[in-house]
PDB file of C-alpha atoms in Angstrom:
ATOM      1  CA  MET A 152     -22.512 -33.093  23.837  1.00 47.00           C
ATOM      2  CA  SER A 153     -21.881 -29.714  22.970  1.00 47.00           C
ATOM      3  CA  THR A 154     -19.563 -27.566  24.892  1.00 49.00           C
ATOM      4  CA  CYS A 155     -18.862 -23.504  25.136  1.00 48.00           C
ATOM      5  CA  PRO A 156     -15.741 -22.748  22.872  1.00 48.00           C
ATOM      6  CA  PHE A 157     -14.777 -20.705  25.660  1.00 46.00           C
ATOM      7  CA  ALA A 158     -15.042 -23.260  28.219  1.00 48.00           C
ATOM      8  CA  THR A 159     -10.974 -24.082  27.979  1.00 47.00           C
ATOM      9  CA  CYS A 160     -10.490 -20.802  28.050  1.00 46.00           C
ATOM     10  CA  ARG A 161     -12.374 -19.934  31.131  1.00 48.00           C
ATOM     11  CA  SER A 162     -10.854 -23.147  32.820  1.00 49.00           C
ATOM     12  CA  LEU A 163      -7.032 -21.774  31.701  1.00 47.00           C
ATOM     13  CA  LEU A 164      -7.993 -18.525  33.167  1.00 47.00           C
ATOM     14  CA  GLY A 165      -9.238 -19.288  36.297  1.00 48.00           C
ATOM     15  CA  SER A 166      -5.945 -18.505  37.886  1.00 44.00           C
ATOM     16  CA  VAL A 167      -6.133 -15.051  36.766  1.00 45.00           C
ATOM     17  CA  ARG A 168      -5.609 -12.492  39.571  1.00 47.00           C
ATOM     18  CA  THR A 169      -8.946 -10.182  39.673  1.00 46.00           C
ATOM     19  CA  THR A 170      -8.435  -6.470  39.144  1.00 46.00           C
ATOM     20  CA  THR A 171      -8.996  -3.891  42.213  1.00 49.00           C
ATOM     21  CA  ASP A 172     -11.560  -1.285  42.182  1.00 49.00           C
ATOM     22  CA  ALA A 173      -9.421   1.656  40.820  1.00 48.00           C
ATOM     23  CA  THR A 174      -8.894  -0.686  38.165  1.00 48.00           C
ATOM     24  CA  ARG A 175     -12.451  -2.135  37.492  1.00 51.00           C
ATOM     25  CA  ARG A 176     -13.782   1.672  37.226  1.00 50.00           C
ATOM     26  CA  ALA A 177     -10.385   2.791  35.317  1.00 49.00           C
ATOM     27  CA  ALA A 178     -11.475  -0.149  32.142  1.00 50.00           C
ATOM     28  CA  ALA A 179     -15.476   0.644  32.427  1.00 52.00           C
ATOM     29  CA  SER A 180     -14.587   4.463  30.840  1.00 49.00           C
ATOM     30  CA  PRO A 181     -15.507   4.993  27.404  1.00 50.00           C
ATOM     31  CA  ARG A 182     -12.928   3.269  25.267  1.00 47.00           C
ATOM     32  CA  PRO A 183     -12.964   4.355  21.369  1.00 46.00           C
ATOM     33  CA  PRO A 184     -15.519   2.600  19.562  1.00 45.00           C
ATOM     34  CA  SER A 185     -12.666   0.311  17.517  1.00 45.00           C
ATOM     35  CA  LEU A 186     -11.358  -0.485  21.019  1.00 45.00           C
ATOM     36  CA  SER A 187     -14.821  -1.984  22.164  1.00 49.00           C
ATOM     37  CA  PHE A 188     -14.469  -5.520  20.895  1.00 50.00           C
ATOM     38  CA  ALA A 189     -11.467  -6.070  23.701  1.00 53.00           C
ATOM     39  CA  GLY A 190     -14.510  -6.076  26.938  1.00 55.00           C
ATOM     40  CA  ARG A 191     -16.895  -7.830  24.631  1.00 58.00           C
ATOM     41  CA  GLU A 192     -14.190 -10.443  24.809  1.00 57.00           C
ATOM     42  CA  GLY A 193     -13.802 -10.756  28.140  1.00 56.00           C
ATOM     43  CA  ALA A 194     -17.398 -10.647  28.383  1.00 60.00           C
ATOM     44  CA  LEU A 195     -17.077 -14.116  26.042  1.00 62.00           C
ATOM     45  CA  LEU A 196     -14.968 -15.433  28.237  1.00 63.00           C
ATOM     46  CA  GLN A 197     -17.011 -14.572  31.993  1.00 63.00           C
ATOM     47  CA  VAL A 198     -14.449 -14.628  33.718  1.00 61.00           C
ATOM     48  CA  PRO A 199     -14.638 -12.441  36.602  1.00 64.00           C
ATOM     49  CA  GLY A 200     -12.446 -10.003  37.257  1.00 62.00           C
ATOM     50  CA  LEU A 201     -10.876 -10.132  33.938  1.00 58.00           C
ATOM     51  CA  LEU A 202      -9.365  -7.020  32.175  1.00 61.00           C
ATOM     52  CA  ILE A 203      -8.286  -7.210  28.473  1.00 58.00           C
ATOM     53  CA  ARG A 204      -6.155  -4.448  27.939  1.00 60.00           C
ATOM     54  CA  SER A 205      -5.746  -2.703  24.285  1.00 57.00           C
ATOM     55  CA  SER A 206      -4.154  -0.363  22.412  1.00 60.00           C
ATOM     56  CA  LEU A 207      -3.960   1.566  18.867  1.00 65.00           C
ATOM     57  CA  TYR A 208      -0.987   0.575  17.274  1.00 61.00           C
ATOM     58  CA  LYS A 209       0.334   3.385  14.562  1.00 62.00           C
ATOM     59  CA  PRO A 210       2.857   2.489  12.277  1.00 60.00           C
ATOM     60  CA  ASN A 211       5.769   4.453  11.775  1.00 59.00           C
ATOM     61  CA  VAL A 212       4.982   5.920   8.352  1.00 60.00           C
ATOM     62  CA  SER A 213       7.903   7.698   6.181  1.00 63.00           C
ATOM     63  CA  ALA A 214       6.537   9.777   3.390  1.00 72.00           C
ATOM     64  CA  ALA A 215       7.455   8.628   0.116  1.00 78.00           C
ATOM     65  CA  ALA A 216      10.624  10.003  -1.941  1.00 89.00           C
ATOM     66  CA  VAL A 217       9.550  12.419  -4.601  1.00 93.00           C
ATOM     67  CA  TYR A 218      11.082  12.841  -8.014  1.00 95.00           C
ATOM     68  CA  ARG A 219      11.656  14.938 -10.963  1.00 96.00           C
ATOM     69  CA  VAL A 220      10.359  13.083 -13.984  1.00 97.00           C
ATOM     70  CA  LYS A 221      10.384  14.773 -17.365  1.00 97.00           C
ATOM     71  CA  LEU A 222       8.146  12.882 -19.975  1.00 97.00           C
ATOM     72  CA  VAL A 223       9.300  13.449 -23.556  1.00 97.00           C
ATOM     73  CA  THR A 224       6.166  12.772 -26.187  1.00 96.00           C
ATOM     74  CA  PRO A 225       6.995  12.441 -29.611  1.00 95.00           C
ATOM     75  CA  GLU A 226       6.371  15.798 -30.681  1.00 95.00           C
ATOM     76  CA  GLY A 227       8.645  17.039 -29.065  1.00 93.00           C
ATOM     77  CA  ARG A 228       6.889  18.036 -25.828  1.00 95.00           C
ATOM     78  CA  GLU A 229       8.364  17.818 -22.331  1.00 96.00           C
ATOM     79  CA  TYR A 230       5.847  17.517 -18.632  1.00 96.00           C
ATOM     80  CA  GLU A 231       7.904  17.799 -16.051  1.00 97.00           C
ATOM     81  CA  LEU A 232       6.356  16.021 -13.197  1.00 95.00           C
ATOM     82  CA  GLU A 233       7.052  15.942  -9.690  1.00 95.00           C
ATOM     83  CA  ALA A 234       6.398  11.928  -9.003  1.00 93.00           C
ATOM     84  CA  PRO A 235       6.356  10.214  -5.496  1.00 93.00           C
ATOM     85  CA  ASP A 236       8.431   7.046  -5.800  1.00 90.00           C
ATOM     86  CA  ASP A 237       5.229   5.022  -4.340  1.00 90.00           C
ATOM     87  CA  ALA A 238       2.912   5.729  -7.445  1.00 92.00           C
ATOM     88  CA  TYR A 239       2.730   5.130 -10.803  1.00 94.00           C
ATOM     89  CA  ILE A 240       4.489   7.318 -13.329  1.00 95.00           C
ATOM     90  CA  LEU A 241       1.441   6.774 -15.556  1.00 95.00           C
ATOM     91  CA  ASP A 242      -1.321   7.940 -12.200  1.00 95.00           C
ATOM     92  CA  THR A 243       1.074  10.766 -11.273  1.00 95.00           C
ATOM     93  CA  ALA A 244       0.794  11.913 -15.677  1.00 95.00           C
ATOM     94  CA  GLU A 245      -2.522  11.446 -15.388  1.00 95.00           C
ATOM     95  CA  SER A 246      -3.339  13.851 -12.027  1.00 94.00           C
ATOM     96  CA  ALA A 247      -0.828  16.389 -13.785  1.00 94.00           C
ATOM     97  CA  GLY A 248      -3.024  16.873 -16.791  1.00 94.00           C
ATOM     98  CA  VAL A 249      -1.290  14.667 -19.212  1.00 94.00           C
ATOM     99  CA  GLU A 250      -2.431  12.724 -21.299  1.00 93.00           C
ATOM    100  CA  LEU A 251      -0.551   9.093 -22.408  1.00 94.00           C
ATOM    101  CA  PRO A 252      -1.733   5.991 -24.229  1.00 92.00           C
ATOM    102  CA  CYS A 253      -3.377   3.335 -21.794  1.00 92.00           C
ATOM    103  CA  ALA A 254      -5.827   0.647 -21.925  1.00 91.00           C
ATOM    104  CA  CYS A 255      -5.205  -2.036 -19.221  1.00 88.00           C
ATOM    105  CA  ARG A 256      -3.604  -0.440 -16.820  1.00 87.00           C
ATOM    106  CA  ALA A 257      -2.068  -3.919 -15.756  1.00 85.00           C
ATOM    107  CA  GLY A 258       1.328  -4.092 -17.351  1.00 84.00           C
ATOM    108  CA  ALA A 259      -0.441  -6.434 -20.313  1.00 84.00           C
ATOM    109  CA  CYS A 260      -1.120  -4.691 -22.954  1.00 87.00           C
ATOM    110  CA  TYR A 261       1.837  -2.247 -23.757  1.00 90.00           C
ATOM    111  CA  LYS A 262      -0.186   0.718 -25.213  1.00 92.00           C
ATOM    112  CA  CYS A 263       1.801   2.522 -22.705  1.00 93.00           C
ATOM    113  CA  ALA A 264       5.086   1.890 -23.047  1.00 93.00           C
ATOM    114  CA  ALA A 265       8.099   4.147 -23.053  1.00 94.00           C
ATOM    115  CA  LYS A 266      11.892   4.076 -22.912  1.00 96.00           C
ATOM    116  CA  VAL A 267      13.870   5.461 -19.923  1.00 96.00           C
ATOM    117  CA  GLU A 268      16.645   7.622 -21.612  1.00 96.00           C
ATOM    118  CA  ALA A 269      18.146   8.583 -18.309  1.00 97.00           C
ATOM    119  CA  GLY A 270      17.525   7.137 -14.740  1.00 96.00           C
ATOM    120  CA  MET A 271      16.330   4.434 -12.414  1.00 95.00           C
ATOM    121  CA  VAL A 272      12.466   2.990 -12.362  1.00 93.00           C
ATOM    122  CA  HIS A 273      10.902  -0.131 -10.587  1.00 90.00           C
ATOM    123  CA  ARG A 274       9.224  -2.246 -12.905  1.00 85.00           C
ATOM    124  CA  GLY A 275       6.021  -3.494 -11.744  1.00 75.00           C
ATOM    125  CA  ASP A 276       5.086  -7.193 -11.154  1.00 69.00           C
ATOM    126  CA  GLY A 277       2.703  -6.893 -13.325  1.00 59.00           C
ATOM    127  CA  SER A 278       4.840  -5.653 -16.341  1.00 66.00           C
ATOM    128  CA  LEU A 279       5.206  -8.537 -18.971  1.00 75.00           C
ATOM    129  CA  LEU A 280       8.391  -6.766 -20.937  1.00 76.00           C
ATOM    130  CA  HIS A 281      11.201  -9.220 -20.136  1.00 78.00           C
ATOM    131  CA  GLY A 282      14.580  -9.423 -21.216  1.00 82.00           C
ATOM    132  CA  ARG A 283      16.403  -7.339 -24.479  1.00 86.00           C
ATOM    133  CA  LEU A 284      13.021  -5.134 -24.097  1.00 86.00           C
ATOM    134  CA  GLN A 285      14.129  -4.880 -20.128  1.00 87.00           C
ATOM    135  CA  GLU A 286      17.917  -4.308 -21.617  1.00 87.00           C
ATOM    136  CA  GLU A 287      17.154  -1.678 -23.890  1.00 91.00           C
ATOM    137  CA  GLY A 288      14.909   0.604 -21.051  1.00 91.00           C
ATOM    138  CA  TYR A 289      12.012   0.032 -22.255  1.00 93.00           C
ATOM    139  CA  VAL A 290       9.004   0.269 -19.187  1.00 93.00           C
ATOM    140  CA  LEU A 291       4.978  -0.103 -18.872  1.00 93.00           C
ATOM    141  CA  ILE A 292       4.103   3.008 -17.044  1.00 93.00           C
ATOM    142  CA  CYS A 293       1.182   2.435 -15.407  1.00 93.00           C
ATOM    143  CA  VAL A 294       3.175  -0.488 -13.242  1.00 92.00           C
ATOM    144  CA  SER A 295       6.335   1.688 -13.159  1.00 93.00           C
ATOM    145  CA  CYS A 296       7.673   3.987  -9.985  1.00 94.00           C
ATOM    146  CA  PRO A 297      10.361   6.085 -10.695  1.00 95.00           C
ATOM    147  CA  ARG A 298      13.343   5.355  -8.004  1.00 95.00           C
ATOM    148  CA  SER A 299      15.420   8.580  -9.087  1.00 96.00           C
ATOM    149  CA  ASP A 300      14.760  11.680 -11.117  1.00 97.00           C
ATOM    150  CA  CYS A 301      14.633  10.461 -14.357  1.00 96.00           C
ATOM    151  CA  VAL A 302      13.781  10.997 -18.261  1.00 98.00           C
ATOM    152  CA  ILE A 303      11.139   8.959 -20.508  1.00 97.00           C
ATOM    153  CA  HIS A 304      10.098   8.565 -23.853  1.00 97.00           C
ATOM    154  CA  THR A 305       6.326   8.100 -24.571  1.00 96.00           C
ATOM    155  CA  HIS A 306       4.191   6.388 -27.177  1.00 95.00           C
ATOM    156  CA  LYS A 307       7.097   3.798 -27.822  1.00 93.00           C
ATOM    157  CA  GLU A 308       4.555   0.853 -28.079  1.00 92.00           C
ATOM    158  CA  ASP A 309       5.248   0.424 -32.058  1.00 90.00           C
ATOM    159  CA  ASP A 310       8.867   0.251 -31.150  1.00 89.00           C
ATOM    160  CA  LEU A 311       7.979  -2.916 -29.589  1.00 84.00           C
ATOM    161  CA  TRP A 312       6.854  -5.026 -32.383  1.00 82.00           C
TER     162      TRP A 312
END
């Protein structure tokens, strides 16, 4: 014999105080569609006078820090970018119209290898560069974000071998 999954909830909520008519009228006022689930939940529980309150939650999101990143190519061309600390350096460069070598965009192929001359860069979790290469300042810019103003020399894949 199957019982309603909400039977336990109905029995537990049987002692819930019923709301006043004014409260019921306020609850019946139109709500944004994203909050309508709360009314459905109350209806599923079938508890007379049950009022489920809900509210929108807006996290306190602060703006990302922005750093000046200078990219230097082997030909000596320099590109200065405003790079947020929550965006990959490669994506920021491409958004600014800078063409750089890349293939996998996951830190696995080394095509986007670069060397940090000055500043700090966060190497992403996907980066396969380890040990000596990291100590020497090499990064994969497809999975790296700036953590300070920095100078980065691009096109360094051949240096890794």
